XYZ file of C-alpha atoms in Angstrom:
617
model
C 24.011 -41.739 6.156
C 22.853 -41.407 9.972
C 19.091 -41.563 10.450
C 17.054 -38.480 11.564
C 15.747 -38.176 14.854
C 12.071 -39.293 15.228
C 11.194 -35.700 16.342
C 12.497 -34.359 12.966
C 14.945 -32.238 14.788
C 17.809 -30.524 12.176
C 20.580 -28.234 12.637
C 19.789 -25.126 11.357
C 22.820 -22.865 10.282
C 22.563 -19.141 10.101
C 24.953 -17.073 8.453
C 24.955 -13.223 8.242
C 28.231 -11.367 6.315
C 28.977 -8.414 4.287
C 31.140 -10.179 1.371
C 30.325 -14.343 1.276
C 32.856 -15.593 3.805
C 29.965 -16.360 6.404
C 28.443 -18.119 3.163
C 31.709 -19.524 2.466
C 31.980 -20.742 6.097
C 28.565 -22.300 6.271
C 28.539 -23.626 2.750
C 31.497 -26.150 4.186
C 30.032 -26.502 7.035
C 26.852 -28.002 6.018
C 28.477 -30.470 3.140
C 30.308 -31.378 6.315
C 27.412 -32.537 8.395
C 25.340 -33.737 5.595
C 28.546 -36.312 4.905
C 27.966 -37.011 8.616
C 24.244 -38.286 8.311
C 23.142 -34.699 10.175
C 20.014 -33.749 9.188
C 20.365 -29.909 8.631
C 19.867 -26.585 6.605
C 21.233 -23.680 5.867
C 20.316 -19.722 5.467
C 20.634 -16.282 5.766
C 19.786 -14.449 8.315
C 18.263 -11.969 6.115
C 15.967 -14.849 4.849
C 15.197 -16.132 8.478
C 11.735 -15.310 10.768
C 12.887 -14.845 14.226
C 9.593 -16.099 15.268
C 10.768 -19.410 14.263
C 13.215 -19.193 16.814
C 10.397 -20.236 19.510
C 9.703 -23.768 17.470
C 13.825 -24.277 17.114
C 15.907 -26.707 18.775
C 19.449 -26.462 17.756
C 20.844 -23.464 15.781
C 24.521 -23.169 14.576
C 24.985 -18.585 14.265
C 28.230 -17.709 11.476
C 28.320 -13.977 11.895
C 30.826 -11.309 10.548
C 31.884 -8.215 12.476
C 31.973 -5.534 9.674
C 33.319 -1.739 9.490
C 33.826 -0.021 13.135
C 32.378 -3.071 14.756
C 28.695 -3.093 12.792
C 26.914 -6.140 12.271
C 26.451 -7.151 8.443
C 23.276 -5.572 6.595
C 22.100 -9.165 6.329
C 21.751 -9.428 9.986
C 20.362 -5.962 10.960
C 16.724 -7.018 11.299
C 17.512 -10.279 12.986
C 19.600 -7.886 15.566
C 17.023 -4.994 16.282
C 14.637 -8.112 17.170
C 16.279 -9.840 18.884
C 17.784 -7.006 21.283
C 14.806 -5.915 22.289
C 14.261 -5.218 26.357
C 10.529 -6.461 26.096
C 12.050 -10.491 25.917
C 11.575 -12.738 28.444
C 14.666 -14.060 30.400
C 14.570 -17.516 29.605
C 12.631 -17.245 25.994
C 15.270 -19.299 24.443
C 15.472 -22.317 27.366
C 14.407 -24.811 24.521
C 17.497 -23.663 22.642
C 21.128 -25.260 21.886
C 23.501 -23.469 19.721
C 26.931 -22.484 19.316
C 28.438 -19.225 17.423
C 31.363 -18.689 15.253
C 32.507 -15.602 14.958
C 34.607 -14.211 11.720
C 36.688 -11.129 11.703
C 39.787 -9.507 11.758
C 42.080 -8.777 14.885
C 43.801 -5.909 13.029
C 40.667 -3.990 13.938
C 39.943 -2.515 17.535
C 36.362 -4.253 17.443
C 37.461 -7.600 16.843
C 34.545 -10.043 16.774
C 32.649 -7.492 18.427
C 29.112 -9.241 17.000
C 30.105 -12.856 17.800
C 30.768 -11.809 21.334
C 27.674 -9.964 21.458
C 25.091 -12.343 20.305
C 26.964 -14.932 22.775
C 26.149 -12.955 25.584
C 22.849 -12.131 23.989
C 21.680 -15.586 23.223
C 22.671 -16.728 27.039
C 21.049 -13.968 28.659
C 17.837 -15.188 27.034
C 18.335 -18.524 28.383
C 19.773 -20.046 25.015
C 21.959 -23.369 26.357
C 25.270 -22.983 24.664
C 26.572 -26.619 23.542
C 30.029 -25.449 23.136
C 32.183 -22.041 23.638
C 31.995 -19.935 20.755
C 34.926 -19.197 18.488
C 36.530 -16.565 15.978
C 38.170 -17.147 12.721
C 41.097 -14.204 12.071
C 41.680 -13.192 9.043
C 44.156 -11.104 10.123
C 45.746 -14.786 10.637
C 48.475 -16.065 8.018
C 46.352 -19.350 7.872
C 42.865 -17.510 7.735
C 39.447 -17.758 9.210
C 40.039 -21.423 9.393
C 43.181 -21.607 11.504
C 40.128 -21.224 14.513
C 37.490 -22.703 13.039
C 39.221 -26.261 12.441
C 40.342 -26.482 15.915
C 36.939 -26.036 17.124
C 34.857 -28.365 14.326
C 35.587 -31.664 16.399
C 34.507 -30.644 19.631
C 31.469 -29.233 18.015
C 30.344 -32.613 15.657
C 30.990 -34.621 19.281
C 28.066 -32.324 21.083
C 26.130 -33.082 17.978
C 26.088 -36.702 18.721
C 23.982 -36.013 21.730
C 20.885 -34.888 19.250
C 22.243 -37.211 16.457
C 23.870 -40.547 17.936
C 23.828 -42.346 14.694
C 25.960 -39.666 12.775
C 28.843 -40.738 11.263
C 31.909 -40.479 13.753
C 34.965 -38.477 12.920
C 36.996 -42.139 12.572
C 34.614 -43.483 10.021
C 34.782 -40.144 7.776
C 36.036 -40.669 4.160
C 37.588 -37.538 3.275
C 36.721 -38.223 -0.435
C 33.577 -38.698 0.043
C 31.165 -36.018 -2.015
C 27.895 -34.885 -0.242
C 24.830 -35.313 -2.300
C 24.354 -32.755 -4.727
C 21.807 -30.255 -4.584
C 20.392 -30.819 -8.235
C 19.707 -33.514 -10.740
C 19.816 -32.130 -14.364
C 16.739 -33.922 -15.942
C 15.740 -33.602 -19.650
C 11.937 -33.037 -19.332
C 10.005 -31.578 -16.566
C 9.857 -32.969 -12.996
C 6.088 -33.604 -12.310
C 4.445 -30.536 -10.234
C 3.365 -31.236 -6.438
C -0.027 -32.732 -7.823
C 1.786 -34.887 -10.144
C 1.060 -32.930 -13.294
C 4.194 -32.380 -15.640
C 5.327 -28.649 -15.923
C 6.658 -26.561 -18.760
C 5.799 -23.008 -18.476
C 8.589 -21.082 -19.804
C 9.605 -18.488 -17.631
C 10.407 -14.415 -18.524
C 12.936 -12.986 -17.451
C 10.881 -11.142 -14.703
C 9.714 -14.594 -13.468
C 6.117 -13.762 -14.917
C 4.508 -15.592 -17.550
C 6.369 -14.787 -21.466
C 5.119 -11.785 -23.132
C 3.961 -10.084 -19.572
C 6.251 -6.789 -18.116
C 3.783 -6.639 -15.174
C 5.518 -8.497 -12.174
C 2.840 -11.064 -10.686
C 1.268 -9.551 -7.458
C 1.740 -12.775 -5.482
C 5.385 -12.405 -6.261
C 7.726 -9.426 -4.348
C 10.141 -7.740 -6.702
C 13.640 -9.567 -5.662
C 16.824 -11.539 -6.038
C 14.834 -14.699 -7.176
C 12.187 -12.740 -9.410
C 13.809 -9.687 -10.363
C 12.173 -7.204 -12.767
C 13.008 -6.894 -16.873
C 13.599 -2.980 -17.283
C 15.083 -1.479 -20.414
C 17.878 0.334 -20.952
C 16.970 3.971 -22.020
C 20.302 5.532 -22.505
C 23.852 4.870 -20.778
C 26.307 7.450 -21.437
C 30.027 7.915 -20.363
C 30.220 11.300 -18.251
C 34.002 11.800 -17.930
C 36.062 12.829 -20.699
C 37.725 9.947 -23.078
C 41.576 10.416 -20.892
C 39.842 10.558 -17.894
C 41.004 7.865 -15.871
C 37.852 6.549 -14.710
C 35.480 6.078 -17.079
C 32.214 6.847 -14.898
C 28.749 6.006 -16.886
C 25.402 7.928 -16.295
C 22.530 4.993 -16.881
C 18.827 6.046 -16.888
C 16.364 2.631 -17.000
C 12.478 1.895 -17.663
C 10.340 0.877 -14.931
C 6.540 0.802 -14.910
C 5.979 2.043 -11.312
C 2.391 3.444 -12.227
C 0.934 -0.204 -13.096
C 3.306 -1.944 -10.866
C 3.500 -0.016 -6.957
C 6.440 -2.782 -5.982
C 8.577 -0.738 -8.211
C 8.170 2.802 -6.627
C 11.087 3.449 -4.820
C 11.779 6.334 -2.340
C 15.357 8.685 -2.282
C 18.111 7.043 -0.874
C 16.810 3.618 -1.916
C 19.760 0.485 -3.703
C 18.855 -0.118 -7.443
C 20.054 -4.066 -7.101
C 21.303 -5.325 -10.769
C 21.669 -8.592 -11.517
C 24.682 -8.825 -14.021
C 25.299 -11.321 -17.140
C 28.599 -12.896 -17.272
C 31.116 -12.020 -20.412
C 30.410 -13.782 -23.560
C 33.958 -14.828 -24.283
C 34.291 -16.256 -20.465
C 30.781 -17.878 -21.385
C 32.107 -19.859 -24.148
C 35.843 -20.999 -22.011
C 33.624 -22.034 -19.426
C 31.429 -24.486 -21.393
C 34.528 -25.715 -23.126
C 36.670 -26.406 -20.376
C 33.671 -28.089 -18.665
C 32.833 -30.279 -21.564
C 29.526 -28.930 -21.671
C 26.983 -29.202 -24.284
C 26.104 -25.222 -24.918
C 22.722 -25.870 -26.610
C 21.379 -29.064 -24.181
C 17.943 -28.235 -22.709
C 17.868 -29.080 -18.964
C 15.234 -28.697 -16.106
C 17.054 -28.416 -12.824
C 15.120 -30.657 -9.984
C 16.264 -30.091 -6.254
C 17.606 -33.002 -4.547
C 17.351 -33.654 -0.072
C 18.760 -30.231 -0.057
C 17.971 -27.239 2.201
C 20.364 -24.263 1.827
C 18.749 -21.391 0.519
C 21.759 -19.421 -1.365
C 20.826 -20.973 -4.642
C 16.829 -19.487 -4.933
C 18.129 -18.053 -8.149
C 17.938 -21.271 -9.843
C 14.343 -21.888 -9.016
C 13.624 -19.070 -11.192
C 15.413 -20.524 -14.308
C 14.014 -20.688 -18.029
C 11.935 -24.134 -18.669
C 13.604 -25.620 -20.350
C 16.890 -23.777 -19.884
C 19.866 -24.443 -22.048
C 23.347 -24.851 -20.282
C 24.941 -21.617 -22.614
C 21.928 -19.267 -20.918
C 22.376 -21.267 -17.440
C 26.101 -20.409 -17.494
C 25.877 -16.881 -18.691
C 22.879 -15.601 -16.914
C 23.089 -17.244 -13.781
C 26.546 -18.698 -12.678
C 29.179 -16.048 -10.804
C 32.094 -17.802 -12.754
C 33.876 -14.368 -12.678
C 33.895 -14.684 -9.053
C 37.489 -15.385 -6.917
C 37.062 -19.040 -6.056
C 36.489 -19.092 -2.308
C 37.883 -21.985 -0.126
C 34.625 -24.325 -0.567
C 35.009 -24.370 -4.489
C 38.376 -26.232 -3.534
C 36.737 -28.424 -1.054
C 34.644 -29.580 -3.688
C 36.497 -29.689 -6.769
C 39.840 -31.693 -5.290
C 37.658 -34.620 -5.015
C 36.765 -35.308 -8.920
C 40.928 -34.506 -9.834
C 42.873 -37.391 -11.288
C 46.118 -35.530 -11.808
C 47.996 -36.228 -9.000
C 49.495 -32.946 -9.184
C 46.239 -31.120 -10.075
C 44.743 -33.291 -6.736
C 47.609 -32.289 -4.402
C 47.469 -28.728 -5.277
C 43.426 -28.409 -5.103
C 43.842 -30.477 -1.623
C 46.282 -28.072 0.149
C 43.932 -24.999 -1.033
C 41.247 -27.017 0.743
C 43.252 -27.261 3.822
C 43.996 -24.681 6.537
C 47.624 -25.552 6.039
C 47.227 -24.225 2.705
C 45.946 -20.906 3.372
C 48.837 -18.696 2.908
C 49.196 -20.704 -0.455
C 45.587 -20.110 -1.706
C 45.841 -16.319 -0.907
C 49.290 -16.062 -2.877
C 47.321 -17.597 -5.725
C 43.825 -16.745 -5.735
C 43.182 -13.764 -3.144
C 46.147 -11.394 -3.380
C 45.889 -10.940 -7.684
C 42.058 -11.428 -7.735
C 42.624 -14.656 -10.130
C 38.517 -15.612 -11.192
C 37.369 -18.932 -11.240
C 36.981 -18.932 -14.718
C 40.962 -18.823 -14.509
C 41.445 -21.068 -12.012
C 39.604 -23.757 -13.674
C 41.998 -23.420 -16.885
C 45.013 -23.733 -14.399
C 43.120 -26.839 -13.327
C 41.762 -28.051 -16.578
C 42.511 -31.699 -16.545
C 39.891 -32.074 -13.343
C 37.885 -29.458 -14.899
C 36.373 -31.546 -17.345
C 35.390 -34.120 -15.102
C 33.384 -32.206 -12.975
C 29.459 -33.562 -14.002
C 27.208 -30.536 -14.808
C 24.969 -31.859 -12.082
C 27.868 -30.859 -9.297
C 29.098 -27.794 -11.693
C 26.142 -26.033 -10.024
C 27.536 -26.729 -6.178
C 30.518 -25.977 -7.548
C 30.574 -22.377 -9.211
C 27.803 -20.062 -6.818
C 25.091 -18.256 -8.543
C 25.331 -14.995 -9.591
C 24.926 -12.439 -7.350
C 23.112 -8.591 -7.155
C 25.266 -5.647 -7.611
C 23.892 -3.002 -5.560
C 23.689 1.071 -6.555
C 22.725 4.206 -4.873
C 19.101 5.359 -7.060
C 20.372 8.820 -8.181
C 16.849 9.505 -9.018
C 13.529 10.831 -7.642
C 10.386 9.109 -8.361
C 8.541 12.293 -8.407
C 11.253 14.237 -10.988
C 11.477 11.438 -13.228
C 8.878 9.405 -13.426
C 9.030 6.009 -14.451
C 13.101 5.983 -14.427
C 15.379 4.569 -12.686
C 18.970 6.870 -12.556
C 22.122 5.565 -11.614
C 26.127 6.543 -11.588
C 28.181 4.084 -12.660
C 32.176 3.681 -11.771
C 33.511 1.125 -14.411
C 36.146 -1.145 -12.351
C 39.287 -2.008 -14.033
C 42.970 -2.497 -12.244
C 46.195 -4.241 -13.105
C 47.377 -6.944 -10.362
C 50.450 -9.533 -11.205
C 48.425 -11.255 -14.089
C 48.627 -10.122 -17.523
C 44.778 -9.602 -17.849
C 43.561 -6.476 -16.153
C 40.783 -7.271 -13.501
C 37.323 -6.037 -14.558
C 34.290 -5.633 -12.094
C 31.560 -7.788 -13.446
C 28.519 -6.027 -13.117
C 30.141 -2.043 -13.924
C 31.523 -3.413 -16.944
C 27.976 -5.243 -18.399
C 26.403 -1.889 -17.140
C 29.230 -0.008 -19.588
C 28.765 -2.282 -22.827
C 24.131 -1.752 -22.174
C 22.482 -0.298 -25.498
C 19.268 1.236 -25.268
C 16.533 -1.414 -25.570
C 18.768 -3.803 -23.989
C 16.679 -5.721 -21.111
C 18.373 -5.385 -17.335
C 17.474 -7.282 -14.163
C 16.652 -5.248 -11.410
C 14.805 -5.229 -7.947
C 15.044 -2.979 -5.127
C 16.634 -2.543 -1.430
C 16.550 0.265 1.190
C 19.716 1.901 1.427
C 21.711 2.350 4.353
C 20.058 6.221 5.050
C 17.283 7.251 7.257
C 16.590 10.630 5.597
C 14.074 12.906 8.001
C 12.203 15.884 6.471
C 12.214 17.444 9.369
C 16.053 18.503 9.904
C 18.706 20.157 8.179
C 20.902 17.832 6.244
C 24.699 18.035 5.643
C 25.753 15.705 2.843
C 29.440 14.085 2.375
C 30.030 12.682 -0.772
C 33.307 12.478 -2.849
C 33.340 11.269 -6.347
C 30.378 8.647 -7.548
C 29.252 8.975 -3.666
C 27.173 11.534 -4.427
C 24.680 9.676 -6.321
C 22.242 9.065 -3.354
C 22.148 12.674 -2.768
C 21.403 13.695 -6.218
C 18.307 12.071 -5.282
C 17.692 13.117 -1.738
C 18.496 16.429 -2.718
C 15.521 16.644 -5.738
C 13.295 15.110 -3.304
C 13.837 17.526 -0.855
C 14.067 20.973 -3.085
C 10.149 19.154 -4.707
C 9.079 19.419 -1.106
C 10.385 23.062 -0.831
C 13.105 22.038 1.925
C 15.962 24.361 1.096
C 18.214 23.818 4.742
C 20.649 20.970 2.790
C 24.474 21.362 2.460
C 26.541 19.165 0.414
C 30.549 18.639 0.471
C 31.863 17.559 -2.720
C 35.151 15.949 -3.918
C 36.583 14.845 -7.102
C 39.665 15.308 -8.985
C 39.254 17.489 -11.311
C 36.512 20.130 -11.558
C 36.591 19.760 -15.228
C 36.160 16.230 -15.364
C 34.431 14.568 -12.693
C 32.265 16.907 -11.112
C 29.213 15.177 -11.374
C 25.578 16.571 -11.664
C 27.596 20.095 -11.651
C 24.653 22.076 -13.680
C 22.148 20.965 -11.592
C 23.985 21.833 -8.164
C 24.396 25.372 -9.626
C 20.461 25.723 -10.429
C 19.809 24.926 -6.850
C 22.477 26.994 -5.264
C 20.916 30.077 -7.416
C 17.354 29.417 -6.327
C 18.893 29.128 -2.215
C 17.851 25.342 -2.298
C 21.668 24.478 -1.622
C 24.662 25.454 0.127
C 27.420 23.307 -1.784
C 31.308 23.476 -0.948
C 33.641 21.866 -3.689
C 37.116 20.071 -2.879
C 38.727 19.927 -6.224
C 42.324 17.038 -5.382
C 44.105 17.344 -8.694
C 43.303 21.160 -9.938
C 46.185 22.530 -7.808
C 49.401 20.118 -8.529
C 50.805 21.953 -5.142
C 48.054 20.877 -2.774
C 45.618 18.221 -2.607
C 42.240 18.977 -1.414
C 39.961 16.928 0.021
C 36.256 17.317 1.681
C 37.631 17.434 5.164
C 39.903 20.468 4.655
C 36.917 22.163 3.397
C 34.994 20.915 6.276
C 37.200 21.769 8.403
C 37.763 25.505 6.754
C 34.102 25.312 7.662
C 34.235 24.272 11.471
C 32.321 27.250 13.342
C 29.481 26.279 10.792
C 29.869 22.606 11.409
C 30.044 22.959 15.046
C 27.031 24.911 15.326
C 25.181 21.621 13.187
C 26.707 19.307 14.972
C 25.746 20.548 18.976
C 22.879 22.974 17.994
C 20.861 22.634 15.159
C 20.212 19.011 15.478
C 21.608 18.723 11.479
C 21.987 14.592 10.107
C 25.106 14.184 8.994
C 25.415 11.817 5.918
C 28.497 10.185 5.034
C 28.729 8.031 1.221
C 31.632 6.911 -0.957
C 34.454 4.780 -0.858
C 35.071 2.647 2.228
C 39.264 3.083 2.349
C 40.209 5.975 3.937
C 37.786 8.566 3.064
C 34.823 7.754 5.840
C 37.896 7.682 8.649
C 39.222 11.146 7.557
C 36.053 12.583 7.854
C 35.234 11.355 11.251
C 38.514 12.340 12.570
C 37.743 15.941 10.991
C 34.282 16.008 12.545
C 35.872 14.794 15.952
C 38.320 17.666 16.044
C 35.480 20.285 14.836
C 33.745 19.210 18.375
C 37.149 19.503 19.579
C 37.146 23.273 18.921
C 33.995 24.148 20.779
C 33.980 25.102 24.141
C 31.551 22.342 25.553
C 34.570 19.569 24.497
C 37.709 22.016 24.658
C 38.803 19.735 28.212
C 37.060 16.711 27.103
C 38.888 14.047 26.936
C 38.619 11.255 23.719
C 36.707 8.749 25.667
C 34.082 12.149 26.169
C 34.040 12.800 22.513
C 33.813 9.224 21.565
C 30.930 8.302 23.741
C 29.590 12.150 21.617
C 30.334 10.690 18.228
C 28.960 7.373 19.508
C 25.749 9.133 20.711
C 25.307 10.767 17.093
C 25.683 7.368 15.162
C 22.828 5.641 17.339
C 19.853 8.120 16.977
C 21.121 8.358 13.346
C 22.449 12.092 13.435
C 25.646 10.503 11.530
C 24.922 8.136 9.046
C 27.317 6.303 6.428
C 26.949 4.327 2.752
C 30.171 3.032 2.154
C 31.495 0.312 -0.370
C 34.543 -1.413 -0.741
């Protein structure tokens, strides 16, 4: 390995995207340099302080373009910061970095971010060591077909920081970076040299304690045990969807981190299946019942604070199920790891060219296109499977991750609950085994009394009291509004409209009882778009919005209404803009606008927040 620089100087990597491949990116990245003798860590930029910026020296940004050219949610902080006016010029003079930009070129606003914080960064006087690039993924070979061609120049303006880094001629492609743990079998001494065995709950307090310890803030790495008071399917049995209504314990009286205000993201930490559990460990050669204490090794990325959290001592069976994503699809760095402990020469060569940019098109046929799970992967693969030692396993597999839902609850109507609405995901792709979302389907097998792990986010919506609200939500997308809407009929705010969509009204019209109660008592003005009751004609919210253009148009240009937009991200936030762009259409202040007029309109609505979205894929 290359020596550090006497002035301690690292590369720092930032990564900000919506669903991993920024993590994905950076995760290669950095196994990359640290094979290279570069001193460096990695993070999100959700987890960094811009102020550290200021004591920073050489930065590598991975950022995603998401949606209709947004920034990820990771990196909206960071961005509101760092575009402020108030900045000096030349703040960043003492700064090198470089940017890689990942997106996709079928969309109009490709990149949009990466180009952005490029001119953003050198307008603040940020030295740029190297043009910035874009990975595609509207390419056949991927993200990587850019990246790769712009890695060497990039590790030869590193040896200006680092000149004793290992040069690209003296790389050994097999070699494996360090791992991030050892797996020891008592407990590593504490920072005063005092041995440490404190079993940890669930909650990350002390065993035997609900109350969440004040110096700790209800997240990812110390989420909260809350128990299951009822979960009940809400569709009829041949429904299609099976859709679950889930009401949860909190103890927000005792414990003020776990108030939570309407329109707030109930995050759930899942547990994998049982049955993949047990294949795992098997095809692993893992012992299930070994007791382990995970130590940290010379590593600094910080996508793996779950594991500091673990159970001392922590069996491998509860480590794999409660804390390993192996239900995930295998991204390109699990194959840039696990090629290198293969024996097969055929399971080698096939793990190598998924590795490999080359091999793109291949690893999408395989893994991407039918959603094949590592889990499955790893029993295609099984011979180099069971060499993989438990101490790289956890490089290997990432840790599980947060599912996030809209709160369909208020605080102040049900105290100490926590209400969500639940869409249990299940397809058919080429495989024989029908694909099942991890965390709806743990949510659908819960009992009451079963123990959940939960923390809190803010959700995507700035709700003011002070305005009329018209509310878009189709199907499960109305489950924020369930919750803004009860908050705002406590308050005695009746001005609040709400377009509805579902199939069928007599089997997924969700919350349909309580909508009526407040449409008696003039709380609500709700308009129903029923697809499936007429076989003749499909109806959707923006027919019915559009039936109601004269009263849209007045909202839209008069009464200073927020327009909030929820649901599936496919095709249903598009239609709706396109309906609400020819409502503006109709009125006589656009009649001879042109679409550049409108747009900059729409565009003007979206920044102070007048339209809003909350939209999943």
């Amino acid at each position: 390995m290359g020596e550090q620089n006497g002035d301690g100087m690292k590369l720092l990597i930032l990564y900000a995207s919506e669903h991993g491949s920024g993590l994905d990116v950076a995760r290669i990245i950095y196994r990359r340099a640290r094979c290279r003798g570069v001193p460096c860590h990695g993070m999100s930029i959700a987890d960094y302080d811009i102020a550290d910026l200021m004591n920073q020296k050489l930065i590598l940004f991975i950022v995603s373009t998401v949606g209709l050219g947004q920034e990820p949610t990771p990196m909206r902080n960071f961005w509101k910061l760092l575009m402020r006016k108030s900045l000096p010029k030349h703040i960043f003079s003492h700064l090198n970095t470089a940017v890689i930009g990942l997106g996709d070129s079928s969309y109009a606003k490709f990149n949009v971010v990466a180009k952005k914080l490029h001119r953003r960064l050198l307008a603040l006087g940020a030295n740029m060591m190297i043009d910035f690039t874009m990975g595609d993924d509207a390419h056949d070979l991927g993200l990587w077909a850019g990246i790769d061609s712009w890695l060497p120049g990039f590790w030869t303006k590193l040896t200006e920081f680092f000149p004793n880094m290992i040069g690209e001629e003296d790389i050994d492609e097999e070699l494996l970076p360090p791992p991030t743990f050892s797996i020891l079998s008592s407990p590593p001494p504490d920072s005063n040299g005092n041995l440490s065995d404190t079993t940890t709950a669930i909650d990350g307090s002390k065993s035997g304690s609900q109350k969440l310890d004040s110096k700790f803030r209800c997240d990812e790495s110390h989420p909260y045990a809350s128990e299951v008071v009822f979960s009940k399917r809400v569709t009829p049995d041949d429904h299609f969807q099976d859709v679950r209504f889930v009401e949860l314990r909190i103890d927000a009286d005792n414990d003020p981190q776990l108030k939570y205000d309407s329109g707030d993201v109930v995050m759930i930490l899942p547990k994998n299946f049982p049955e993949e559990t047990d294949e795992f460990i098997t095809l692993m050669n893992l012992d299930p019942d070994q007791k382990i204490y995970l130590k940290r090794e010379n590593c600094d990325f910080n996508d793996i604070g779950i594991y500091d959290n673990l159970p001392r001592p922590c069996t491998v069976k509860t480590l794999v199920s409660d804390y390993m994503d192996i239900h995930s699809r295998p991204k390109r760095s699990f194959f840039d790891l696990l090629w290198r402990f293969s024996n097969d020469e055929m399971e080698k060569s096939k793990l190598k060219e998924f590795a490999s940019t080359a091999g793109q098109f291949e690893l999408y046929n395989y893994c991407q296109q039918p959603k094949r799970t590592i889990i499955e992967v790893l029993r295609d693969f099984h011979d180099t499977a069971g060499r993989v030692p438990l101490k790289y396993i956890l490089d290997l597999v990432p840790p599980i991750r947060s599912r996030a839902f809209s709160i369909a609850s208020c605080l102040q109507s049900h105290p100490d609950r926590v209400q969500i609405l639940v869409a249990v995901v299940e397809y058919q792709t080429r495989l024989r085994k029908p694909r099942q979302g991890l965390a709806s389907n743990y949510i659908k097998n819960l009992n009451p009394g079963d123990i959940v792990r939960i923390w809190y986010q803010k959700g995507e919506f700035v709700v003011p009291l002070d305005k009329p609200l018209v509310m878009i939500g189709p199907g499960t997308g109305v489950t924020p509004f369930r919750a803004m809407i009860e908050d705002r009929v406590n308050r005695g705010i009746s001005d609040n409209t709400l377009y509805f969509g579902c199939r069928l009204s007599t089997a997924d019209f969700f919350f349909q009882d309580e909508w009526s109660k407040y449409q008696s008592s003039k709380m609500l003005r709700l308009v129903t778009a029923f697809s499936r009751d007429n076989p003749d004609q499909k109806v959707y919210v923006q027919h019915k919005m559009w039936e109601d253009r004269d009263i849209l148009s007045k909202r839209l240009l008069y009464d200073d209404a927020v327009f909030l937009i929820a649901g599936s991200s496919n095709q249903m936030p598009e239609d709706v803009m396109e309906c609400i762009k020819k409502i503006l259409m109709c009125d006589e202040q656009f009649s001879k606008g042109t679409d550049n007029e409108i747009n900059m309109f729409i565009h003007k609505l979206e920044q102070t927040k007048r339209i809003q979205f909350e939209c999943w894929s």
